[in-house]
Amino acid sequence: MFKKIAILSLALLSTSVFATGKGNHHFPGIFVGATTIDDKTDFSYGLEYEYKFTRTWGAGFVLENTDEAHEGAGVEVKLVSAYFHPIHHVRIGLGFGEEKVNGSHGHPSHEEDLVRVSANYDFVVGDFEIAPTVAFDFVDGETSTVLGVAFIRPF
């Protein structure tokens, strides 16, 4: 499922048909924060990217790791997202992808489908944006909470 969504997203991102013609369209960022899974909170970090088609709509991807999650086994999240900007500096996301739990303590690694709902507010500081972020990951009937900040350099 993830590969099909990623291919579709790349096809959309490679075209300039939807470009607004003004302003920044590329929003790469570095994320640092914490993820709470099963009442345990661990450090999370990752990369994110958004391509804005218009002032209101964008699409992108997230690659995120929580190394100590699931009793030290670690979790990798890969997803593609659609983003809605209802007002300036506010971004609401809906993402689909996979959560991979790495193997440890005799348990094999496995992947599960993931749906993420996220929201953030971008504070502009010079050429950068600092975006406090909250996200909820829905995986196999459970919900994880992700809180953190993204450091974004638009161009």
C-alpha positions as semicolon CSV with decimal commas, in nm:
position;residue;x (nm);y (nm);z (nm)
1;M;0,000;0,000;0,000
2;F;0,273;0,248;0,096
3;K;0,464;0,198;-0,229
4;K;0,153;0,272;-0,440
5;I;0,077;0,587;-0,243
6;A;0,442;0,700;-0,264
7;I;0,451;0,652;-0,642
8;L;0,129;0,850;-0,682
9;S;0,263;1,126;-0,459
10;L;0,589;1,150;-0,651
11;A;0,397;1,176;-0,977
12;L;0,192;1,462;-0,835
13;L;0,497;1,635;-0,692
14;S;0,686;1,616;-1,021
15;T;0,429;1,822;-1,209
16;S;0,393;2,199;-1,194
17;V;0,033;2,196;-1,315
18;F;-0,100;2,289;-0,973
19;A;0,172;2,541;-0,883
20;T;0,056;2,880;-0,760
21;G;0,321;3,072;-0,952
22;K;0,425;3,280;-0,648
23;G;0,595;3,210;-0,321
24;N;0,755;2,900;-0,181
25;H;0,637;2,556;-0,285
26;H;0,893;2,329;-0,110
27;F;0,884;2,286;0,268
28;P;1,148;2,037;0,390
29;G;1,193;2,001;0,764
30;I;1,355;1,820;1,053
31;F;1,130;1,697;1,332
32;V;1,221;1,636;1,697
33;G;0,975;1,540;1,966
34;A;0,827;1,257;2,166
35;T;0,587;0,973;2,092
36;T;0,363;0,815;2,352
37;I;0,277;0,452;2,283
38;D;0,106;0,235;2,547
39;D;0,158;0,498;2,822
40;K;0,534;0,512;2,755
41;T;0,692;0,823;2,602
42;D;1,012;0,808;2,395
43;F;1,222;1,050;2,190
44;S;1,126;1,074;1,820
45;Y;1,303;1,234;1,526
46;G;1,262;1,246;1,153
47;L;1,232;1,423;0,823
48;E;0,927;1,572;0,661
49;Y;0,851;1,739;0,331
50;E;0,554;1,923;0,185
51;Y;0,497;2,052;-0,166
52;K;0,227;2,320;-0,171
53;F;0,016;2,310;-0,485
54;T;-0,182;2,618;-0,382
55;R;-0,202;2,837;-0,072
56;T;-0,459;2,595;0,067
57;W;-0,342;2,246;-0,040
58;G;-0,021;2,046;-0,030
59;A;0,112;1,690;-0,021
60;G;0,425;1,532;0,116
61;F;0,583;1,259;0,322
62;V;0,713;1,185;0,672
63;L;0,998;0,954;0,778
64;E;1,016;0,922;1,155
65;N;1,194;0,704;1,411
66;T;1,128;0,630;1,776
67;D;1,429;0,416;1,867
68;E;1,322;0,309;2,216
69;A;0,954;0,239;2,146
70;H;0,808;-0,107;2,205
71;E;1,053;-0,194;2,485
72;G;1,358;-0,082;2,290
73;A;1,269;-0,257;1,964
74;G;1,221;0,075;1,787
75;V;0,956;0,199;1,547
76;E;0,996;0,346;1,198
77;V;0,708;0,543;1,045
78;K;0,683;0,609;0,670
79;L;0,380;0,790;0,535
80;V;0,249;1,021;0,268
81;S;0,015;1,303;0,362
82;A;-0,230;1,550;0,220
83;Y;-0,221;1,892;0,388
84;F;-0,492;2,155;0,423
85;H;-0,407;2,515;0,520
86;P;-0,738;2,670;0,638
87;I;-0,563;2,993;0,741
88;H;-0,211;3,131;0,703
89;H;0,048;2,936;0,910
90;V;-0,195;2,657;1,010
91;R;-0,152;2,310;0,859
92;I;-0,382;2,012;0,908
93;G;-0,262;1,678;0,773
94;L;-0,404;1,338;0,694
95;G;-0,145;1,071;0,622
96;F;-0,139;0,705;0,528
97;G;0,153;0,467;0,549
98;E;0,327;0,200;0,753
99;E;0,466;0,156;1,099
100;K;0,751;-0,094;1,120
101;V;0,829;-0,238;1,462
102;N;1,185;-0,367;1,460
103;G;1,251;-0,712;1,599
104;S;1,400;-0,762;1,944
105;H;1,393;-0,998;2,243
106;G;1,310;-1,292;2,016
107;H;1,018;-1,115;1,844
108;P;1,032;-1,074;1,466
109;S;0,992;-0,732;1,305
110;H;0,654;-0,656;1,152
111;E;0,473;-0,379;0,965
112;E;0,124;-0,243;1,016
113;D;-0,085;0,012;0,830
114;L;-0,094;0,354;0,991
115;V;-0,323;0,657;0,960
116;R;-0,198;0,991;1,098
117;V;-0,397;1,305;1,172
118;S;-0,178;1,607;1,247
119;A;-0,192;1,980;1,308
120;N;0,069;2,250;1,348
121;Y;0,124;2,624;1,349
122;D;0,422;2,776;1,168
123;F;0,611;3,058;1,339
124;V;0,827;3,242;1,085
125;V;1,178;3,327;1,208
126;G;1,383;3,483;0,930
127;D;1,410;3,230;0,646
128;F;1,290;2,943;0,866
129;E;0,964;2,821;1,012
130;I;0,934;2,665;1,356
131;A;0,625;2,448;1,374
132;P;0,499;2,301;1,702
133;T;0,317;1,984;1,598
134;V;0,066;1,740;1,743
135;A;-0,023;1,416;1,566
136;F;-0,229;1,109;1,639
137;D;-0,131;0,777;1,483
138;F;-0,396;0,508;1,449
139;V;-0,241;0,162;1,420
140;D;-0,418;-0,171;1,467
141;G;-0,691;-0,028;1,692
142;E;-0,448;0,169;1,910
143;T;-0,365;0,540;1,916
144;S;-0,019;0,693;1,962
145;T;0,036;1,061;2,034
146;V;0,326;1,251;1,877
147;L;0,427;1,594;2,011
148;G;0,721;1,796;1,891
149;V;0,855;2,072;1,674
150;A;0,957;2,083;1,309
151;F;1,230;2,314;1,184
152;I;1,142;2,398;0,823
153;R;1,337;2,583;0,552
154;P;1,096;2,680;0,272
155;F;1,214;2,754;-0,080
